[in-house]
């Protein structure tokens, strides 16, 4: 067994303990966000060879980075606006025990030529109960999000429809079947620990975890690409993040009852800002809409919704493939950053580019709105809808190759 301990008493409870439970939950959410953000940064730094073996005074220090060089990198990649901010960001990771000086001689992260290392790269990462619950939950989430798994489905409870839910009884069956637990009782104990540590929750947060037909969800989207700047925001993320977020535009918090704004890059590279009303769930959105089902961190750059299609008129796949049709093929290689790829796909047979973040990787590669998606990583997608295309992007590698067709006089 991994974690131990009794029930926290926070799930589905109210009264005098609600304040302390809320504070505990917010702290767990902040910790989870720091862990995910730190891991995403670690993987990026490995990919770009910022983390590597280094020598100093005839001694080799494996898998480390130079503090001063990392600060340069963070500013260059727009993860920090200045050196002071970059230092604060890395200090957050140091305070959480995610990074440390290679000899543990400096508690503070300094803008000098000192070697630091991610604890996950040297096996010194502290595995307390919270971290164990988090890593277990992340592993289960990744398994559930695989294309062949159908456990997470839109379902209704008390007349309200919720996205990506699992039924408690079916989830327990799955845990035993996958070898995550040997018995249903052990599986239920695991789910209670995940709930105590804020990994899962009842869809309306009314019930603790019980072996029943009640519906539950994961509280966070582990796959959402985080920006480091989010670490400086003391507010926790919403209990239900949009699952579009790994490949969508940057978003900012607004009052749920008010409209939000959307930014896109038109083919003429002019920036448009359009007002749009927030929708409540993915099921309420048509083939051309994009929205978030929950508020996000206010520190994130703007953009959110555009419920209307950017296309001037409907276009069929047959029209695109007609010999002599006024469309040009283009191929983009887009490397996702800490936030995502920076575009939104909508429509069906064919899908089109609904929006492009002006500061994102897609815009840098040359992607524009109104382009039609032909293939993703070599797979023809002219005859599928945007959800299928989005799933291909979500479950694929960080670097995607997309072929599009663009109207010559769009």
mmCIF file of N, CA and C in Angstrom, residues 264-363:
data_model
loop_
_atom_site.group_PDB
_atom_site.id
_atom_site.type_symbol
_atom_site.label_atom_id
_atom_site.label_comp_id
_atom_site.label_asym_id
_atom_site.label_seq_id
_atom_site.Cartn_x
_atom_site.Cartn_y
_atom_site.Cartn_z
ATOM 1 N N UNK A 264 -7.718 36.067 -32.266
ATOM 2 C CA UNK A 264 -7.270 35.185 -33.329
ATOM 3 C C UNK A 264 -6.456 35.963 -34.336
ATOM 4 N N UNK A 265 -5.694 35.227 -35.132
ATOM 5 C CA UNK A 265 -4.908 35.860 -36.186
ATOM 6 C C UNK A 265 -5.588 35.572 -37.509
ATOM 7 N N UNK A 266 -6.044 36.593 -38.174
ATOM 8 C CA UNK A 266 -6.696 36.416 -39.462
ATOM 9 C C UNK A 266 -5.631 36.180 -40.520
ATOM 10 N N UNK A 267 -6.028 35.722 -41.716
ATOM 11 C CA UNK A 267 -5.033 35.514 -42.766
ATOM 12 C C UNK A 267 -4.215 36.757 -43.073
ATOM 13 N N UNK A 268 -4.763 37.941 -42.808
ATOM 14 C CA UNK A 268 -4.006 39.162 -43.064
ATOM 15 C C UNK A 268 -3.163 39.574 -41.866
ATOM 16 N N UNK A 269 -3.124 38.688 -40.839
ATOM 17 C CA UNK A 269 -2.324 38.890 -39.634
ATOM 18 C C UNK A 269 -2.833 40.019 -38.752
ATOM 19 N N UNK A 270 -4.060 40.471 -39.009
ATOM 20 C CA UNK A 270 -4.663 41.450 -38.121
ATOM 21 C C UNK A 270 -5.227 40.726 -36.908
ATOM 22 N N UNK A 271 -5.122 41.333 -35.750
ATOM 23 C CA UNK A 271 -5.631 40.721 -34.531
ATOM 24 C C UNK A 271 -7.069 41.164 -34.310
ATOM 25 N N UNK A 272 -7.930 40.184 -34.080
ATOM 26 C CA UNK A 272 -9.332 40.481 -33.823
ATOM 27 C C UNK A 272 -9.674 40.090 -32.390
ATOM 28 N N UNK A 273 -10.516 40.881 -31.748
ATOM 29 C CA UNK A 273 -11.031 40.533 -30.429
ATOM 30 C C UNK A 273 -12.546 40.526 -30.525
ATOM 31 N N UNK A 274 -13.159 39.396 -30.227
ATOM 32 C CA UNK A 274 -14.593 39.241 -30.377
ATOM 33 C C UNK A 274 -15.197 38.840 -29.041
ATOM 34 N N UNK A 275 -16.314 39.414 -28.666
ATOM 35 C CA UNK A 275 -16.986 39.032 -27.423
ATOM 36 C C UNK A 275 -17.770 37.757 -27.644
ATOM 37 N N UNK A 276 -17.839 36.931 -26.587
ATOM 38 C CA UNK A 276 -18.599 35.696 -26.684
ATOM 39 C C UNK A 276 -19.057 35.301 -25.294
ATOM 40 N N UNK A 277 -20.215 34.695 -25.202
ATOM 41 C CA UNK A 277 -20.754 34.308 -23.909
ATOM 42 C C UNK A 277 -20.194 32.961 -23.501
ATOM 43 N N UNK A 278 -19.820 32.828 -22.220
ATOM 44 C CA UNK A 278 -19.282 31.561 -21.716
ATOM 45 C C UNK A 278 -20.369 30.493 -21.730
ATOM 46 N N UNK A 279 -20.033 29.308 -22.209
ATOM 47 C CA UNK A 279 -20.947 28.185 -22.158
ATOM 48 C C UNK A 279 -20.641 27.348 -20.931
ATOM 49 N N UNK A 280 -21.514 26.411 -20.601
ATOM 50 C CA UNK A 280 -21.348 25.667 -19.354
ATOM 51 C C UNK A 280 -20.709 24.316 -19.521
ATOM 52 N N UNK A 281 -20.793 23.711 -20.692
ATOM 53 C CA UNK A 281 -20.189 22.387 -20.864
ATOM 54 C C UNK A 281 -19.899 22.152 -22.328
ATOM 55 N N UNK A 282 -19.046 21.187 -22.606
ATOM 56 C CA UNK A 282 -18.681 20.914 -23.994
ATOM 57 C C UNK A 282 -19.877 20.476 -24.799
ATOM 58 N N UNK A 283 -20.828 19.808 -24.170
ATOM 59 C CA UNK A 283 -21.985 19.305 -24.892
ATOM 60 C C UNK A 283 -22.855 20.420 -25.453
ATOM 61 N N UNK A 284 -22.739 21.624 -24.904
ATOM 62 C CA UNK A 284 -23.571 22.730 -25.363
ATOM 63 C C UNK A 284 -22.951 23.471 -26.530
ATOM 64 N N UNK A 285 -21.788 23.044 -26.952
ATOM 65 C CA UNK A 285 -21.085 23.767 -27.998
ATOM 66 C C UNK A 285 -21.253 23.082 -29.333
ATOM 67 N N UNK A 286 -21.549 23.839 -30.371
ATOM 68 C CA UNK A 286 -21.678 23.292 -31.700
ATOM 69 C C UNK A 286 -20.332 23.015 -32.320
ATOM 70 N N UNK A 287 -20.358 22.646 -33.595
ATOM 71 C CA UNK A 287 -19.114 22.239 -34.259
ATOM 72 C C UNK A 287 -18.161 23.391 -34.473
ATOM 73 N N UNK A 288 -18.632 24.615 -34.300
ATOM 74 C CA UNK A 288 -17.745 25.745 -34.543
ATOM 75 C C UNK A 288 -17.364 26.500 -33.283
ATOM 76 N N UNK A 289 -17.887 26.113 -32.133
ATOM 77 C CA UNK A 289 -17.652 26.886 -30.920
ATOM 78 C C UNK A 289 -16.470 26.394 -30.123
ATOM 79 N N UNK A 290 -15.904 27.301 -29.347
ATOM 80 C CA UNK A 290 -14.862 26.922 -28.391
ATOM 81 C C UNK A 290 -15.095 27.688 -27.109
ATOM 82 N N UNK A 291 -14.961 27.034 -26.007
ATOM 83 C CA UNK A 291 -15.201 27.712 -24.758
ATOM 84 C C UNK A 291 -14.509 26.951 -23.656
ATOM 85 N N UNK A 292 -14.473 27.564 -22.485
ATOM 86 C CA UNK A 292 -13.962 26.906 -21.285
ATOM 87 C C UNK A 292 -15.113 26.687 -20.340
ATOM 88 N N UNK A 293 -15.156 25.521 -19.694
ATOM 89 C CA UNK A 293 -16.239 25.235 -18.768
ATOM 90 C C UNK A 293 -15.951 25.761 -17.378
ATOM 91 N N UNK A 294 -14.814 26.400 -17.183
ATOM 92 C CA UNK A 294 -14.475 26.887 -15.853
ATOM 93 C C UNK A 294 -13.525 28.054 -15.948
ATOM 94 N N UNK A 295 -13.465 28.895 -14.914
ATOM 95 C CA UNK A 295 -12.509 30.002 -14.911
ATOM 96 C C UNK A 295 -11.107 29.469 -14.753
ATOM 97 N N UNK A 296 -10.132 30.225 -15.227
ATOM 98 C CA UNK A 296 -8.751 29.800 -15.101
ATOM 99 C C UNK A 296 -7.962 30.891 -14.397
ATOM 100 N N UNK A 297 -6.667 30.672 -14.266
ATOM 101 C CA UNK A 297 -5.835 31.623 -13.540
ATOM 102 C C UNK A 297 -5.837 32.988 -14.209
ATOM 103 N N UNK A 298 -5.982 34.018 -13.387
ATOM 104 C CA UNK A 298 -6.065 35.365 -13.935
ATOM 105 C C UNK A 298 -4.739 35.851 -14.475
ATOM 106 N N UNK A 299 -3.643 35.141 -14.127
ATOM 107 C CA UNK A 299 -2.337 35.578 -14.611
ATOM 108 C C UNK A 299 -2.079 35.146 -16.044
ATOM 109 N N UNK A 300 -2.920 34.231 -16.573
ATOM 110 C CA UNK A 300 -2.717 33.766 -17.930
ATOM 111 C C UNK A 300 -3.052 34.868 -18.907
ATOM 112 N N UNK A 301 -2.348 34.931 -20.047
ATOM 113 C CA UNK A 301 -2.670 35.935 -21.054
ATOM 114 C C UNK A 301 -4.085 35.736 -21.583
ATOM 115 N N UNK A 302 -4.638 36.767 -22.297
ATOM 116 C CA UNK A 302 -6.026 36.701 -22.664
ATOM 117 C C UNK A 302 -6.336 35.689 -23.736
ATOM 118 N N UNK A 303 -7.571 35.441 -23.939
ATOM 119 C CA UNK A 303 -8.338 34.792 -24.971
ATOM 120 C C UNK A 303 -9.157 33.639 -24.474
ATOM 121 N N UNK A 304 -10.300 33.503 -25.096
ATOM 122 C CA UNK A 304 -11.128 32.377 -24.709
ATOM 123 C C UNK A 304 -12.081 31.929 -25.795
ATOM 124 N N UNK A 305 -13.117 32.660 -26.056
ATOM 125 C CA UNK A 305 -14.209 32.099 -26.844
ATOM 126 C C UNK A 305 -14.413 32.748 -28.204
ATOM 127 N N UNK A 306 -14.939 31.970 -29.126
ATOM 128 C CA UNK A 306 -15.469 32.474 -30.374
ATOM 129 C C UNK A 306 -16.502 31.467 -30.848
ATOM 130 N N UNK A 307 -17.779 31.640 -30.492
ATOM 131 C CA UNK A 307 -18.787 30.648 -30.797
ATOM 132 C C UNK A 307 -19.166 30.580 -32.265
ATOM 133 N N UNK A 308 -18.835 31.602 -33.060
ATOM 134 C CA UNK A 308 -19.202 31.610 -34.473
ATOM 135 C C UNK A 308 -18.030 31.151 -35.332
ATOM 136 N N UNK A 309 -18.348 30.421 -36.398
ATOM 137 C CA UNK A 309 -17.306 29.963 -37.312
ATOM 138 C C UNK A 309 -16.661 31.141 -38.019
ATOM 139 N N UNK A 310 -15.359 31.035 -38.229
ATOM 140 C CA UNK A 310 -14.652 32.098 -38.940
ATOM 141 C C UNK A 310 -14.765 31.943 -40.452
ATOM 142 N N UNK A 311 -15.338 30.823 -40.903
ATOM 143 C CA UNK A 311 -15.458 30.582 -42.341
ATOM 144 C C UNK A 311 -16.536 31.470 -42.953
ATOM 145 N N UNK A 312 -16.276 31.943 -44.170
ATOM 146 C CA UNK A 312 -17.245 32.777 -44.870
ATOM 147 C C UNK A 312 -18.399 31.938 -45.386
ATOM 148 N N UNK A 313 -18.108 30.666 -45.718
ATOM 149 C CA UNK A 313 -19.138 29.757 -46.243
ATOM 150 C C UNK A 313 -18.698 28.329 -45.975
ATOM 151 N N UNK A 314 -19.638 27.375 -45.950
ATOM 152 C CA UNK A 314 -19.265 25.965 -45.756
ATOM 153 C C UNK A 314 -18.444 25.449 -46.937
ATOM 154 N N UNK A 315 -17.490 24.578 -46.636
ATOM 155 C CA UNK A 315 -16.644 23.969 -47.664
ATOM 156 C C UNK A 315 -16.597 22.469 -47.413
ATOM 157 N N UNK A 316 -16.752 21.674 -48.472
ATOM 158 C CA UNK A 316 -16.722 20.219 -48.332
ATOM 159 C C UNK A 316 -15.333 19.673 -48.666
ATOM 160 N N UNK A 317 -15.067 18.459 -48.217
ATOM 161 C CA UNK A 317 -13.796 17.815 -48.535
ATOM 162 C C UNK A 317 -13.653 17.596 -50.034
ATOM 163 N N UNK A 318 -14.771 17.280 -50.681
ATOM 164 C CA UNK A 318 -14.743 17.057 -52.128
ATOM 165 C C UNK A 318 -14.323 18.326 -52.875
ATOM 166 N N UNK A 319 -14.811 19.466 -52.387
ATOM 167 C CA UNK A 319 -14.447 20.740 -53.015
ATOM 168 C C UNK A 319 -12.950 21.002 -52.886
ATOM 169 N N UNK A 320 -12.403 20.695 -51.711
ATOM 170 C CA UNK A 320 -10.972 20.908 -51.500
ATOM 171 C C UNK A 320 -10.134 20.051 -52.451
ATOM 172 N N UNK A 321 -10.626 18.821 -52.715
ATOM 173 C CA UNK A 321 -9.840 17.869 -53.512
ATOM 174 C C UNK A 321 -10.119 17.959 -55.008
ATOM 175 N N UNK A 322 -11.023 18.829 -55.404
ATOM 176 C CA UNK A 322 -11.329 18.979 -56.830
ATOM 177 C C UNK A 322 -10.113 19.526 -57.584
ATOM 178 N N UNK A 323 -9.719 18.862 -58.682
ATOM 179 C CA UNK A 323 -8.564 19.361 -59.457
ATOM 180 C C UNK A 323 -8.782 20.807 -59.901
ATOM 181 N N UNK A 324 -7.770 21.640 -59.694
ATOM 182 C CA UNK A 324 -7.855 23.032 -60.086
ATOM 183 C C UNK A 324 -8.556 23.929 -59.086
ATOM 184 N N UNK A 325 -8.983 23.364 -57.960
ATOM 185 C CA UNK A 325 -9.649 24.183 -56.939
ATOM 186 C C UNK A 325 -8.668 25.226 -56.395
ATOM 187 N N UNK A 326 -9.167 26.398 -56.037
ATOM 188 C CA UNK A 326 -8.279 27.507 -55.621
ATOM 189 C C UNK A 326 -7.759 27.362 -54.183
ATOM 190 N N UNK A 327 -7.080 26.247 -53.927
ATOM 191 C CA UNK A 327 -6.536 26.007 -52.592
ATOM 192 C C UNK A 327 -5.076 25.568 -52.705
ATOM 193 N N UNK A 328 -4.280 26.047 -51.801
ATOM 194 C CA UNK A 328 -2.855 25.680 -51.775
ATOM 195 C C UNK A 328 -2.574 24.851 -50.529
ATOM 196 N N UNK A 329 -1.761 23.796 -50.705
ATOM 197 C CA UNK A 329 -1.379 22.945 -49.572
ATOM 198 C C UNK A 329 -0.158 23.525 -48.862
ATOM 199 N N UNK A 330 -0.193 23.451 -47.544
ATOM 200 C CA UNK A 330 0.946 23.876 -46.741
ATOM 201 C C UNK A 330 1.164 22.874 -45.621
ATOM 202 N N UNK A 331 2.412 22.718 -45.202
ATOM 203 C CA UNK A 331 2.741 21.804 -44.118
ATOM 204 C C UNK A 331 3.465 22.568 -43.016
ATOM 205 N N UNK A 332 3.003 22.384 -41.786
ATOM 206 C CA UNK A 332 3.605 23.049 -40.632
ATOM 207 C C UNK A 332 4.127 22.028 -39.639
ATOM 208 N N UNK A 333 5.288 22.282 -39.117
ATOM 209 C CA UNK A 333 5.808 21.508 -37.988
ATOM 210 C C UNK A 333 5.742 22.406 -36.765
ATOM 211 N N UNK A 334 4.934 22.005 -35.791
ATOM 212 C CA UNK A 334 4.657 22.858 -34.634
ATOM 213 C C UNK A 334 5.111 22.148 -33.372
ATOM 214 N N UNK A 335 5.985 22.796 -32.632
ATOM 215 C CA UNK A 335 6.481 22.244 -31.370
ATOM 216 C C UNK A 335 5.739 22.933 -30.226
ATOM 217 N N UNK A 336 4.972 22.166 -29.463
ATOM 218 C CA UNK A 336 4.199 22.728 -28.366
ATOM 219 C C UNK A 336 5.089 23.318 -27.287
ATOM 220 N N UNK A 337 4.623 24.423 -26.698
ATOM 221 C CA UNK A 337 5.373 25.012 -25.596
ATOM 222 C C UNK A 337 4.708 24.627 -24.280
ATOM 223 N N UNK A 338 5.018 25.351 -23.209
ATOM 224 C CA UNK A 338 4.489 24.991 -21.887
ATOM 225 C C UNK A 338 2.977 25.147 -21.809
ATOM 226 N N UNK A 339 2.382 25.937 -22.703
ATOM 227 C CA UNK A 339 0.945 26.154 -22.674
ATOM 228 C C UNK A 339 0.221 25.244 -23.653
ATOM 229 N N UNK A 340 0.806 25.001 -24.788
ATOM 230 C CA UNK A 340 0.162 24.171 -25.800
ATOM 231 C C UNK A 340 0.701 24.502 -27.176
ATOM 232 N N UNK A 341 -0.121 24.260 -28.188
ATOM 233 C CA UNK A 341 0.301 24.548 -29.562
ATOM 234 C C UNK A 341 -0.233 25.893 -30.042
ATOM 235 N N UNK A 342 -1.235 26.427 -29.367
ATOM 236 C CA UNK A 342 -1.688 27.777 -29.677
ATOM 237 C C UNK A 342 -2.659 27.902 -30.825
ATOM 238 N N UNK A 343 -3.551 26.916 -31.001
ATOM 239 C CA UNK A 343 -4.586 27.055 -32.016
ATOM 240 C C UNK A 343 -5.797 26.218 -31.619
ATOM 241 N N UNK A 344 -6.919 26.511 -32.273
ATOM 242 C CA UNK A 344 -8.156 25.783 -32.028
ATOM 243 C C UNK A 344 -8.684 25.247 -33.347
ATOM 244 N N UNK A 345 -9.055 23.965 -33.330
ATOM 245 C CA UNK A 345 -9.651 23.322 -34.505
ATOM 246 C C UNK A 345 -11.150 23.176 -34.264
ATOM 247 N N UNK A 346 -11.940 23.496 -35.258
ATOM 248 C CA UNK A 346 -13.384 23.295 -35.169
ATOM 249 C C UNK A 346 -13.918 22.824 -36.526
ATOM 250 N N UNK A 347 -15.206 22.472 -36.546
ATOM 251 C CA UNK A 347 -15.832 22.043 -37.776
ATOM 252 C C UNK A 347 -15.767 20.543 -37.979
ATOM 253 N N UNK A 348 -16.199 20.091 -39.159
ATOM 254 C CA UNK A 348 -16.259 18.671 -39.452
ATOM 255 C C UNK A 348 -16.249 18.423 -40.956
ATOM 256 N N UNK A 349 -15.398 17.510 -41.389
ATOM 257 C CA UNK A 349 -15.380 17.000 -42.771
ATOM 258 C C UNK A 349 -15.404 18.095 -43.831
ATOM 259 N N UNK A 350 -14.473 19.017 -43.883
ATOM 260 C CA UNK A 350 -13.212 19.041 -43.141
ATOM 261 C C UNK A 350 -13.274 19.960 -41.910
ATOM 262 N N UNK A 351 -12.302 19.769 -41.024
ATOM 263 C CA UNK A 351 -12.125 20.691 -39.913
ATOM 264 C C UNK A 351 -11.368 21.928 -40.402
ATOM 265 N N UNK A 352 -11.513 23.005 -39.669
ATOM 266 C CA UNK A 352 -10.789 24.229 -40.035
ATOM 267 C C UNK A 352 -10.116 24.821 -38.803
ATOM 268 N N UNK A 353 -9.185 25.714 -39.051
ATOM 269 C CA UNK A 353 -8.514 26.427 -37.967
ATOM 270 C C UNK A 353 -9.420 27.576 -37.550
ATOM 271 N N UNK A 354 -9.956 27.477 -36.341
ATOM 272 C CA UNK A 354 -10.900 28.478 -35.842
ATOM 273 C C UNK A 354 -10.191 29.672 -35.223
ATOM 274 N N UNK A 355 -9.026 29.416 -34.625
ATOM 275 C CA UNK A 355 -8.315 30.510 -33.961
ATOM 276 C C UNK A 355 -6.844 30.164 -33.832
ATOM 277 N N UNK A 356 -6.017 31.193 -33.812
ATOM 278 C CA UNK A 356 -4.575 31.037 -33.641
ATOM 279 C C UNK A 356 -4.099 32.081 -32.650
ATOM 280 N N UNK A 357 -3.395 31.636 -31.649
ATOM 281 C CA UNK A 357 -2.832 32.557 -30.661
ATOM 282 C C UNK A 357 -1.685 33.328 -31.310
ATOM 283 N N UNK A 358 -1.758 34.641 -31.336
ATOM 284 C CA UNK A 358 -0.705 35.432 -31.992
ATOM 285 C C UNK A 358 0.693 35.191 -31.431
ATOM 286 N N UNK A 359 0.783 34.807 -30.160
ATOM 287 C CA UNK A 359 2.105 34.602 -29.559
ATOM 288 C C UNK A 359 2.452 33.138 -29.386
ATOM 289 N N UNK A 360 1.681 32.240 -29.993
ATOM 290 C CA UNK A 360 1.896 30.814 -29.801
ATOM 291 C C UNK A 360 2.750 30.171 -30.882
ATOM 292 N N UNK A 361 3.096 28.890 -30.685
ATOM 293 C CA UNK A 361 3.932 28.163 -31.649
ATOM 294 C C UNK A 361 3.293 28.037 -33.027
ATOM 295 N N UNK A 362 1.962 27.850 -33.090
ATOM 296 C CA UNK A 362 1.301 27.687 -34.385
ATOM 297 C C UNK A 362 1.441 28.938 -35.240
ATOM 298 N N UNK A 363 1.235 30.100 -34.614
ATOM 299 C CA UNK A 363 1.379 31.357 -35.358
ATOM 300 C C UNK A 363 2.804 31.527 -35.858
#
